[in-house]
mmCIF file of C-alpha atoms and ligand atoms in Angstrom:
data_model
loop_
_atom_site.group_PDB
_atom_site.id
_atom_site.type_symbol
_atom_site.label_atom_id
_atom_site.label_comp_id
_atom_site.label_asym_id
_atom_site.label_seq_id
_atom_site.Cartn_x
_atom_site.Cartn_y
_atom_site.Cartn_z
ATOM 1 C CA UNK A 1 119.113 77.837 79.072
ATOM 2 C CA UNK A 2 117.942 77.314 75.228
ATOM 3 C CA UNK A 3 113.946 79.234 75.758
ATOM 4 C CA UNK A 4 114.764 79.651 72.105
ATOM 5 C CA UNK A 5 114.143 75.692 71.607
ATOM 6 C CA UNK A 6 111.072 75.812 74.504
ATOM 7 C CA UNK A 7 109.249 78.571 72.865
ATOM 8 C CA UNK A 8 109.487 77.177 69.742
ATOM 9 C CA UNK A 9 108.204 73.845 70.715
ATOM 10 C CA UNK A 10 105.194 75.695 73.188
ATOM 11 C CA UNK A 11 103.976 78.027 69.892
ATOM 12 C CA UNK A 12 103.932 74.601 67.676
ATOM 13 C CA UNK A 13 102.082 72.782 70.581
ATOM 14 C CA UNK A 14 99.376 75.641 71.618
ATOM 15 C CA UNK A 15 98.504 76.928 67.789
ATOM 16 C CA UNK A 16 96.118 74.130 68.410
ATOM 17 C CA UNK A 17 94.092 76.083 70.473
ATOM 18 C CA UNK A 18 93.393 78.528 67.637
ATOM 19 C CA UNK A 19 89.577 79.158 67.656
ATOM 20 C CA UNK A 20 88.907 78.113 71.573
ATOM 21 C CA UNK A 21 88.600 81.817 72.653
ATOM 22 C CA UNK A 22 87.427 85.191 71.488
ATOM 23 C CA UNK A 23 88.343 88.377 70.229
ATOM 24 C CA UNK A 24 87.566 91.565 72.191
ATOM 25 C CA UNK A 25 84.567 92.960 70.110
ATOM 26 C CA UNK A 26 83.325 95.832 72.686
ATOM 27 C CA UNK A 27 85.531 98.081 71.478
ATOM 28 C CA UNK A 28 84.679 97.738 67.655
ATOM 29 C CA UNK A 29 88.502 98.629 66.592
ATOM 30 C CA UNK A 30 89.889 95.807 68.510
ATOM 31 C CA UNK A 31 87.346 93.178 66.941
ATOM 32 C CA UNK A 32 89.220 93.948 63.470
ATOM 33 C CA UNK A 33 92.176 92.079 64.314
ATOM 34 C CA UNK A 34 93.073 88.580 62.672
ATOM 35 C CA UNK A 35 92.566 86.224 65.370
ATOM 36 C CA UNK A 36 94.775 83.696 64.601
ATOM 37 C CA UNK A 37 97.976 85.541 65.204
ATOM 38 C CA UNK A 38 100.232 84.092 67.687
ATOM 39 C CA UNK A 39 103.652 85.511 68.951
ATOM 40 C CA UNK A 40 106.521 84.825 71.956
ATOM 41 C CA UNK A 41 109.327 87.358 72.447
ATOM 42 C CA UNK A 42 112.041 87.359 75.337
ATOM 43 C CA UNK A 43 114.642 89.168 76.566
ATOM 44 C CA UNK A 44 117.140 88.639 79.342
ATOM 45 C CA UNK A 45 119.215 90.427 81.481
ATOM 46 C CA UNK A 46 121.844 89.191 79.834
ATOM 47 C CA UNK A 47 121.304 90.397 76.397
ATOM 48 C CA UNK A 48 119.814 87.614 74.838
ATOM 49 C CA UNK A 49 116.479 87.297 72.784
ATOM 50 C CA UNK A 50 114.253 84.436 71.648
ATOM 51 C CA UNK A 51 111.243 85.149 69.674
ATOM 52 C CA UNK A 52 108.710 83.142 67.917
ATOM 53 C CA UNK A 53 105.834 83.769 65.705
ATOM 54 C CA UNK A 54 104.511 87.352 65.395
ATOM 55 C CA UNK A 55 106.562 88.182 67.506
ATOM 56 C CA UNK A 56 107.613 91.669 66.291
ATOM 57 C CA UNK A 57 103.881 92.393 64.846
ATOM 58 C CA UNK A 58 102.344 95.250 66.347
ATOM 59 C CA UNK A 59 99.147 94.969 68.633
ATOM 60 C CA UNK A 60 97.126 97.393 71.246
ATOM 61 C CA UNK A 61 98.293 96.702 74.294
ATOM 62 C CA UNK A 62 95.173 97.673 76.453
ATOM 63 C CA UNK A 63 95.586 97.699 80.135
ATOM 64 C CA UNK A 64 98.887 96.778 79.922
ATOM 65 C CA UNK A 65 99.973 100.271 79.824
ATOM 66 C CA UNK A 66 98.157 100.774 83.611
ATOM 67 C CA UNK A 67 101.779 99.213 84.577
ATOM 68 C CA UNK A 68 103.451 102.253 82.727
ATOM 69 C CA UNK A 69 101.064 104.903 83.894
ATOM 70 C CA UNK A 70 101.504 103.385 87.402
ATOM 71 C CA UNK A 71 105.558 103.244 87.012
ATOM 72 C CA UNK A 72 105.390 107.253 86.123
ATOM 73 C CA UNK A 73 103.117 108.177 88.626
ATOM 74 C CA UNK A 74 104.745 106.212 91.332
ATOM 75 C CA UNK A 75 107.882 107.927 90.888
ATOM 76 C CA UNK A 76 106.773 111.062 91.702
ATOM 77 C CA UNK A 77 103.812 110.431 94.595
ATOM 78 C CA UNK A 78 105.564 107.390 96.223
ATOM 79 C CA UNK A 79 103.058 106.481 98.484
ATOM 80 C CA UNK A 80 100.821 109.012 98.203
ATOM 81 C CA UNK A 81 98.843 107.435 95.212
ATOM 82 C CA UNK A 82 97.936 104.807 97.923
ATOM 83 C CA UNK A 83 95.527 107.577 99.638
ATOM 84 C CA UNK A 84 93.506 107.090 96.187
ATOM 85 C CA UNK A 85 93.657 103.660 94.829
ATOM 86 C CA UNK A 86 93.862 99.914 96.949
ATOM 87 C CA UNK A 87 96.335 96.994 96.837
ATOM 88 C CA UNK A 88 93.695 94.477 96.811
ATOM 89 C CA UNK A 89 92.699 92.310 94.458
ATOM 90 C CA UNK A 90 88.573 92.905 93.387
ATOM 91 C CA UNK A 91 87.586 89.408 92.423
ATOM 92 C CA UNK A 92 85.285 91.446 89.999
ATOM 93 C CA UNK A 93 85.459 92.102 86.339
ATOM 94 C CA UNK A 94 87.847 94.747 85.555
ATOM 95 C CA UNK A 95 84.932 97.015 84.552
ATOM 96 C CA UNK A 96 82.744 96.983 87.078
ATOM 97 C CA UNK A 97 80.696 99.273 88.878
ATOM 98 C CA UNK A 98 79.158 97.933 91.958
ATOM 99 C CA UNK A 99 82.327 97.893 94.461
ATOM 100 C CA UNK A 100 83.510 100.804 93.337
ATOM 101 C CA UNK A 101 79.948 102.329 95.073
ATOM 102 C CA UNK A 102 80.199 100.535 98.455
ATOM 103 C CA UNK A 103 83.486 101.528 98.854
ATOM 104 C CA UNK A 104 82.744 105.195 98.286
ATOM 105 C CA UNK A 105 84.786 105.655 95.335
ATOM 106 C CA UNK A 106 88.535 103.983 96.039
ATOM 107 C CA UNK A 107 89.150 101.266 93.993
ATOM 108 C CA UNK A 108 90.171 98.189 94.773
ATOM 109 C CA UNK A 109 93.517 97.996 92.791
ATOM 110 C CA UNK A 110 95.336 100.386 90.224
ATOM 111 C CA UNK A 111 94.979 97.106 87.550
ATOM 112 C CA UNK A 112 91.353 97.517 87.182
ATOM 113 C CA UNK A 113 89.604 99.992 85.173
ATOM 114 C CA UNK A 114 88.684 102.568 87.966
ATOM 115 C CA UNK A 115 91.750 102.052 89.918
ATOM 116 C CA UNK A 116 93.826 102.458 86.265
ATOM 117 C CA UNK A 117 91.525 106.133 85.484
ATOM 118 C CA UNK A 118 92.677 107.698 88.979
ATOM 119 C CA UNK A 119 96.142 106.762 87.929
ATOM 120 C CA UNK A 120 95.928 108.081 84.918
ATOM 121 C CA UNK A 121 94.091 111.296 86.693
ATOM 122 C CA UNK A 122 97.135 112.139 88.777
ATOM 123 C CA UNK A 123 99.681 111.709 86.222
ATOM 124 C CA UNK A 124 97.544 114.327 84.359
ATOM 125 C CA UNK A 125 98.120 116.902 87.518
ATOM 126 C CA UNK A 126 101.785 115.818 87.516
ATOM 127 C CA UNK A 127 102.059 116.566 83.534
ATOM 128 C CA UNK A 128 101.493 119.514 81.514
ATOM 129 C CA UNK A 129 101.439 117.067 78.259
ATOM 130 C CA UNK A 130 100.536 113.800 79.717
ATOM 131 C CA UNK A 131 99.976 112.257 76.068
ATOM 132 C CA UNK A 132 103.360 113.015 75.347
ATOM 133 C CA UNK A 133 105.074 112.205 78.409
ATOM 134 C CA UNK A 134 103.545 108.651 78.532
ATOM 135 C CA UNK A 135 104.711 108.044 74.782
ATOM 136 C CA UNK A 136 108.167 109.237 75.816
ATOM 137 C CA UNK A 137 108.193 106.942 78.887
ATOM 138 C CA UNK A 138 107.056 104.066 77.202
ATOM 139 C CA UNK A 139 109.775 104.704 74.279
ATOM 140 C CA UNK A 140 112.732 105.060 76.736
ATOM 141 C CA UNK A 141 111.990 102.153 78.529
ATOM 142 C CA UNK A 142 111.685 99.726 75.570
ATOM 143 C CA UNK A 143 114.502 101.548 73.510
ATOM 144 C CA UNK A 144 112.444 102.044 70.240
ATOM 145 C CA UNK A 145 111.332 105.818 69.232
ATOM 146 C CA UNK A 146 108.990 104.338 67.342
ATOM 147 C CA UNK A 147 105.577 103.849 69.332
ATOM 148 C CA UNK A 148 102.761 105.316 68.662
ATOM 149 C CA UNK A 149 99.374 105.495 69.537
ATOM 150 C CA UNK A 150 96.681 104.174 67.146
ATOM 151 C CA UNK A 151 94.384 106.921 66.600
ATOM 152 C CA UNK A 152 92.092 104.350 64.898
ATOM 153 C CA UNK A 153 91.644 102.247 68.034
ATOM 154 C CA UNK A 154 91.903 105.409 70.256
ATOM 155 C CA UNK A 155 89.088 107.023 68.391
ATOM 156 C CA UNK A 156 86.973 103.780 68.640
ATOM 157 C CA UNK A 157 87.521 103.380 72.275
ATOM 158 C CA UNK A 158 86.887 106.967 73.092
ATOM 159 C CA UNK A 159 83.538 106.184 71.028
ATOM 160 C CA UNK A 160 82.386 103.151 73.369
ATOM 161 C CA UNK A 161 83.801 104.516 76.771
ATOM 162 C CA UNK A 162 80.319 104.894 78.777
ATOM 163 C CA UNK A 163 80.899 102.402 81.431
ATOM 164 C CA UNK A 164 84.708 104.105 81.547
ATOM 165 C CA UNK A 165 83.254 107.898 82.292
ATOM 166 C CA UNK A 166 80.467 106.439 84.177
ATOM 167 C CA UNK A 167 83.147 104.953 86.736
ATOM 168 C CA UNK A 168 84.878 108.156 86.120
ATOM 169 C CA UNK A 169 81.788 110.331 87.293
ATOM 170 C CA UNK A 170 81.410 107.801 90.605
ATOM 171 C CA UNK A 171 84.845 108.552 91.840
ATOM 172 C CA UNK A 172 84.380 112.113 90.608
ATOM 173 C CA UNK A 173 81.223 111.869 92.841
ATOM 174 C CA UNK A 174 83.325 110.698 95.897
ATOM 175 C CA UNK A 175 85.943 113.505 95.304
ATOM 176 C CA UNK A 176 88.715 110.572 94.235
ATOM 177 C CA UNK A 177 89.284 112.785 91.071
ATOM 178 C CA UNK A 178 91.477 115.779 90.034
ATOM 179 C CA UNK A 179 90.185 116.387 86.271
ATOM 180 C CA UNK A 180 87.525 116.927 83.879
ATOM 181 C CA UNK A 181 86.203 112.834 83.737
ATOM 182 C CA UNK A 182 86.597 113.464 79.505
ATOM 183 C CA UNK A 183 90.014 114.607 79.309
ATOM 184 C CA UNK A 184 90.857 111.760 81.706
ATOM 185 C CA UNK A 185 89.095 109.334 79.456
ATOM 186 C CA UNK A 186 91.136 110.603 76.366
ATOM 187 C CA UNK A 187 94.343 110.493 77.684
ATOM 188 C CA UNK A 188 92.961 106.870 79.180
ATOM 189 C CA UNK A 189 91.998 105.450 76.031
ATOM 190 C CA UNK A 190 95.320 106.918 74.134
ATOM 191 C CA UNK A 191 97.593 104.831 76.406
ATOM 192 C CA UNK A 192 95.849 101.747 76.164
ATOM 193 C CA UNK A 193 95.544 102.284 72.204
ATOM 194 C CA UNK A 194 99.486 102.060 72.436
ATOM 195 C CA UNK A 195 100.869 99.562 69.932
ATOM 196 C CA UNK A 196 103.729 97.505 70.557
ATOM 197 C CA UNK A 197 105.227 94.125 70.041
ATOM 198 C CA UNK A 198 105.778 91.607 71.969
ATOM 199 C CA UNK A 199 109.223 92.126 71.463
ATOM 200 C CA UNK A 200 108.888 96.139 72.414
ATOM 201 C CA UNK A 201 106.792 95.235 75.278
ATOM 202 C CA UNK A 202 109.502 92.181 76.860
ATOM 203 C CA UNK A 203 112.080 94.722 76.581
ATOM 204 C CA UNK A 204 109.715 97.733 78.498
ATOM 205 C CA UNK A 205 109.235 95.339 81.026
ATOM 206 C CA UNK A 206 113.294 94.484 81.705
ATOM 207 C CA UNK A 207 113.403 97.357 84.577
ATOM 208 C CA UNK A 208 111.286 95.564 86.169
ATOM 209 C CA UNK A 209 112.968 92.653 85.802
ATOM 210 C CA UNK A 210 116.246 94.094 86.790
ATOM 211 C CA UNK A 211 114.747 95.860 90.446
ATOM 212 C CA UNK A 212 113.819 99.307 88.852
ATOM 213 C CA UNK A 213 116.877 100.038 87.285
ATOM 214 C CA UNK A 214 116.679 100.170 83.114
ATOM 215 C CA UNK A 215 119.483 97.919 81.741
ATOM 216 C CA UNK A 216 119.096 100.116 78.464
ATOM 217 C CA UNK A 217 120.573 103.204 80.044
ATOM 218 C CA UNK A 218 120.953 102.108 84.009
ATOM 219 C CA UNK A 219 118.843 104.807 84.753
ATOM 220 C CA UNK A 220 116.953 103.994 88.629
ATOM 221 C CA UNK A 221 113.274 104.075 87.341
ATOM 222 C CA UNK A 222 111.877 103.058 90.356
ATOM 223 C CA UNK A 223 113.219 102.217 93.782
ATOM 224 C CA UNK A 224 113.884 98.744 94.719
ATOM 225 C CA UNK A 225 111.403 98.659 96.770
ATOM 226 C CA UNK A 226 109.004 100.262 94.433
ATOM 227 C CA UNK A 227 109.613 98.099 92.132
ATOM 228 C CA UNK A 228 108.601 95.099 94.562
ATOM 229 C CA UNK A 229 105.817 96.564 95.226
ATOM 230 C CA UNK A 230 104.577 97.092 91.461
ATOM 231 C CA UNK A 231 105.555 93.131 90.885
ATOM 232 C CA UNK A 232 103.734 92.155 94.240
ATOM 233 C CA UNK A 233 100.534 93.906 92.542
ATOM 234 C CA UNK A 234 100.894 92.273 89.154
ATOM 235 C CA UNK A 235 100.869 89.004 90.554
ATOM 236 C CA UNK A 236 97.565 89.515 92.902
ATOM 237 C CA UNK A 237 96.174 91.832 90.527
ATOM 238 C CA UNK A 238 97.366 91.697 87.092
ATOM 239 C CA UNK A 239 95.363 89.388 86.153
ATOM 240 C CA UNK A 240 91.591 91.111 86.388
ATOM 241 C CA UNK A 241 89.371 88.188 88.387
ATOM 242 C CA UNK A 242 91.677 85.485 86.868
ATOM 243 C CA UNK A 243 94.457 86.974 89.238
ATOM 244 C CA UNK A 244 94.674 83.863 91.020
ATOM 245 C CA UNK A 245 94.555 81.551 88.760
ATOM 246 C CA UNK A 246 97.578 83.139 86.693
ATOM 247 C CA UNK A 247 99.312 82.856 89.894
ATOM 248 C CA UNK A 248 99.006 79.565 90.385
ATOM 249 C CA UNK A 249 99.782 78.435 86.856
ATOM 250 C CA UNK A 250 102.607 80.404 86.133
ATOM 251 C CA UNK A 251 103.801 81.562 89.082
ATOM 252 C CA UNK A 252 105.298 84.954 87.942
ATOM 253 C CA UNK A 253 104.027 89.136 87.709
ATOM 254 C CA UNK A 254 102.912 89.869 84.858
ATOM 255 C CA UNK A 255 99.804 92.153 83.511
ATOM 256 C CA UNK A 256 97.107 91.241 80.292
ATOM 257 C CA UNK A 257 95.653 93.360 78.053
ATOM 258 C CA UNK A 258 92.091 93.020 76.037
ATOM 259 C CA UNK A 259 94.071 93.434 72.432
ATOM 260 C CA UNK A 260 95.243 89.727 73.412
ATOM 261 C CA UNK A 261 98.991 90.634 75.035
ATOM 262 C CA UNK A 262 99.926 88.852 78.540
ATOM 263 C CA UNK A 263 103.724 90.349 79.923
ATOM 264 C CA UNK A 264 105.490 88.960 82.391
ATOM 265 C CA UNK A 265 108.935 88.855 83.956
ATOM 266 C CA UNK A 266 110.944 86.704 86.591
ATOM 267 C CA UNK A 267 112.997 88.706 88.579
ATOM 268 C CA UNK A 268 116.612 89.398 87.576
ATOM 269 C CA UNK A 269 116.482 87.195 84.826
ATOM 270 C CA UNK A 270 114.176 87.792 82.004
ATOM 271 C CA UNK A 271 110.755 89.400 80.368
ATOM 272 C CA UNK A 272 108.309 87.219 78.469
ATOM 273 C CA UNK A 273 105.252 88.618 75.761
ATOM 274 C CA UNK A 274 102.816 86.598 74.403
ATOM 275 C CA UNK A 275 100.568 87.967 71.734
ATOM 276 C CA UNK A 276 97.338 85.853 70.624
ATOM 277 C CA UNK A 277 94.549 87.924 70.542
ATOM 278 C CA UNK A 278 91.498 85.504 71.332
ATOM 279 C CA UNK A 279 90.207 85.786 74.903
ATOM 280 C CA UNK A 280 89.122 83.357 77.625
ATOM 281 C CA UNK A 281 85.818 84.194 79.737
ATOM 282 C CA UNK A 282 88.249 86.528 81.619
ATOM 283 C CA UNK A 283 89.471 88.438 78.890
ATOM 284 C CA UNK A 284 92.569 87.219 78.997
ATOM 285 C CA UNK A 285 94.465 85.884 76.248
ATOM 286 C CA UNK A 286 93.545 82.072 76.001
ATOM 287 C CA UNK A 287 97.094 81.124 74.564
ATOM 288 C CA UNK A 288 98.632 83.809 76.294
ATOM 289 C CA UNK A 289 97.816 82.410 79.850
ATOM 290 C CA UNK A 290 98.664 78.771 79.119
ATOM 291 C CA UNK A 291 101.900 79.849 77.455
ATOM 292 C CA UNK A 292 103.081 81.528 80.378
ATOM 293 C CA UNK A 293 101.851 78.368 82.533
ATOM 294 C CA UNK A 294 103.904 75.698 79.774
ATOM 295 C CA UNK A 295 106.795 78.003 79.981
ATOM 296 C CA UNK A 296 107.225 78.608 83.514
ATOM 297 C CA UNK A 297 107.022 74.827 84.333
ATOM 298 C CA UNK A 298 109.134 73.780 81.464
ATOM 299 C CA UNK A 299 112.174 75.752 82.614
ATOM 300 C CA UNK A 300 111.463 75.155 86.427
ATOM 301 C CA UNK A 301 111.876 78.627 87.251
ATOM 302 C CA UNK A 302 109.012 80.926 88.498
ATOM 303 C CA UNK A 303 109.100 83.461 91.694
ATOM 304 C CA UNK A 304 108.145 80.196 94.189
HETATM 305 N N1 LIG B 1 90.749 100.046 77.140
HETATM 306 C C1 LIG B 1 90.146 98.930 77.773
HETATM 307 C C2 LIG B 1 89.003 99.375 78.635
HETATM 308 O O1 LIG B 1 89.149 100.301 79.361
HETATM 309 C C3 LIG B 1 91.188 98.231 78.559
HETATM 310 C C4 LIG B 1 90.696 96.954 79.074
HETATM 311 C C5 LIG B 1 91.764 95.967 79.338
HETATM 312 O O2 LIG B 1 92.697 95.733 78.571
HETATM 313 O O3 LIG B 1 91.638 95.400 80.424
HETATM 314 O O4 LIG B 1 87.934 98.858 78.596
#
């Protein structure tokens, strides 16, 4: 299959769409970006890779990371995280409050924010330098010892996190956490102040691609069945309360971010990034969401 000729054609069609959406401006850091930035990267099983655009230019990838956190913390608990954190999707905003109250601190899914801070709590319990260990996951995955965290967007987040510790103090309340709520929210807003490409992130997400096993090293990440499980939660969850809708369009897992990133994969054949940093009313990527739609249909492949 030529992607490289479909992606290229997409990117041309959908620049029109520069300007429809919105940068992220709640965290102040993230509102610096150049909005009209707009890149595809993908890599296949196989060893191939098609990229277009800014492909290879480096951008915060936000909540995706709750798919790494979630990958290193699975493999040690197994099902135990499941005690602490549901495998529904919320229907709400990924921030919100109110659920998290009438149902006494568990949240819904480990995508949204709550859910993605208990996560984040255990793998703090599991290591003794979680900021390190998540770099070093993230790095071996992806095959590039060159990530970092952005201190600059770190620092900003950590500076506009009040809704983050307040849902951090609820399920502190409700005995759903293990640490102090502010080291939680540092090593939080570190991993989601991660900056990748779109190329870096397609080739992070090839385990999953390839059933839990990475095709760098053939190192078994996760079990099969883990790694079902992770894609089953992308796909109803990944999404924040556009889960569905992703679903439908593009038929595939995949996980957003607020810096503007959407990653995806179809099952033992390939991981797609899109970068374009201007949001839809869901905070997903505008360009991101319908590229993933175009894509999916163009090439008649999808999970259905
Ligand atoms: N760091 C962001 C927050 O917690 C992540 C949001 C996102 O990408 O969904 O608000």
């Amino acid at each position: 299959m030529n992607y490289e000729e479909v992606i290229t054609r997409i990117h041309q069609e959908l620049k029109s769409y520069w300007g429809k959406g919105k940068v992220a401006d709640y965290i102040p850091a993230l509102a610096e970006v150049e909005p009209q930035q707009y890149g595809i990267a993908i890599e296949t099983l196989d060893r191939q890779s098609f990229q277009v655009g800014e492909a290879k230019v480096r951008f915060s990838i936000q909540s995706i990371s709750k798919v790494f956190t979630l990958s290193m913390v699975t493999r040690h608990l197994g099902d135990r995280i499941w005690k602490s954190v549901g495998r529904e999707p919320s229907g709400n905003p990924f921030n919100s409050l109110v659920q998290l109250e009438y149902e006494r601190g568990i949240p819904r899914n480990p995508f949204i924010n709550a859910g993605a801070l208990v996560v984040t709590d255990r793998l703090m319990s599991l290591y003794a330098h979680p900021k390190d260990a998540i770099l070093n996951f993230v790095r071996t995955i992806c095959g590039n010892d060159d990530i970092y965290y952005d201190k600059h967007i770190a620092q900003s987040e950590k500076a506009n996190a009040d809704r983050n510790m307040a849902l951090g103090y609820l399920m502190k309340s409700f005995g759903n956490m293990e640490n102090d709520i502010e080291s939680v929210l540092d090593v939080y807003c570190h991993q989601c102040a991660i900056s990748m490409s779109c190329v870096d992130l397609s080739r992070a997400f090839l385990f999953l691609a390839n059933r839990g096993l990475n095709p760098f090293n053939q190192e078994q990440i996760l079990s099969v069945s883990q790694a079902k499980r992770l894609g089953a939660l992308m796909l109803t969850c990944g999404f924040y309360d556009e889960s569905g809708d992703f679903a439908f369009r593009a038929g595939v897992p995949g996980k957003s971010g607020v810096g503007g990133g959407v990653a995806a994969y179809i099952p033992g054949s390939l991981a797609i990034t899109v970068w374009s940093p201007e949001l839809n009313r869901h905070g997903n990527s505008l360009i991101g969401m319908e590229t993933l739609e175009r894509f999916t249909t163009d090439i008649r492949n999808s999970i259905f």
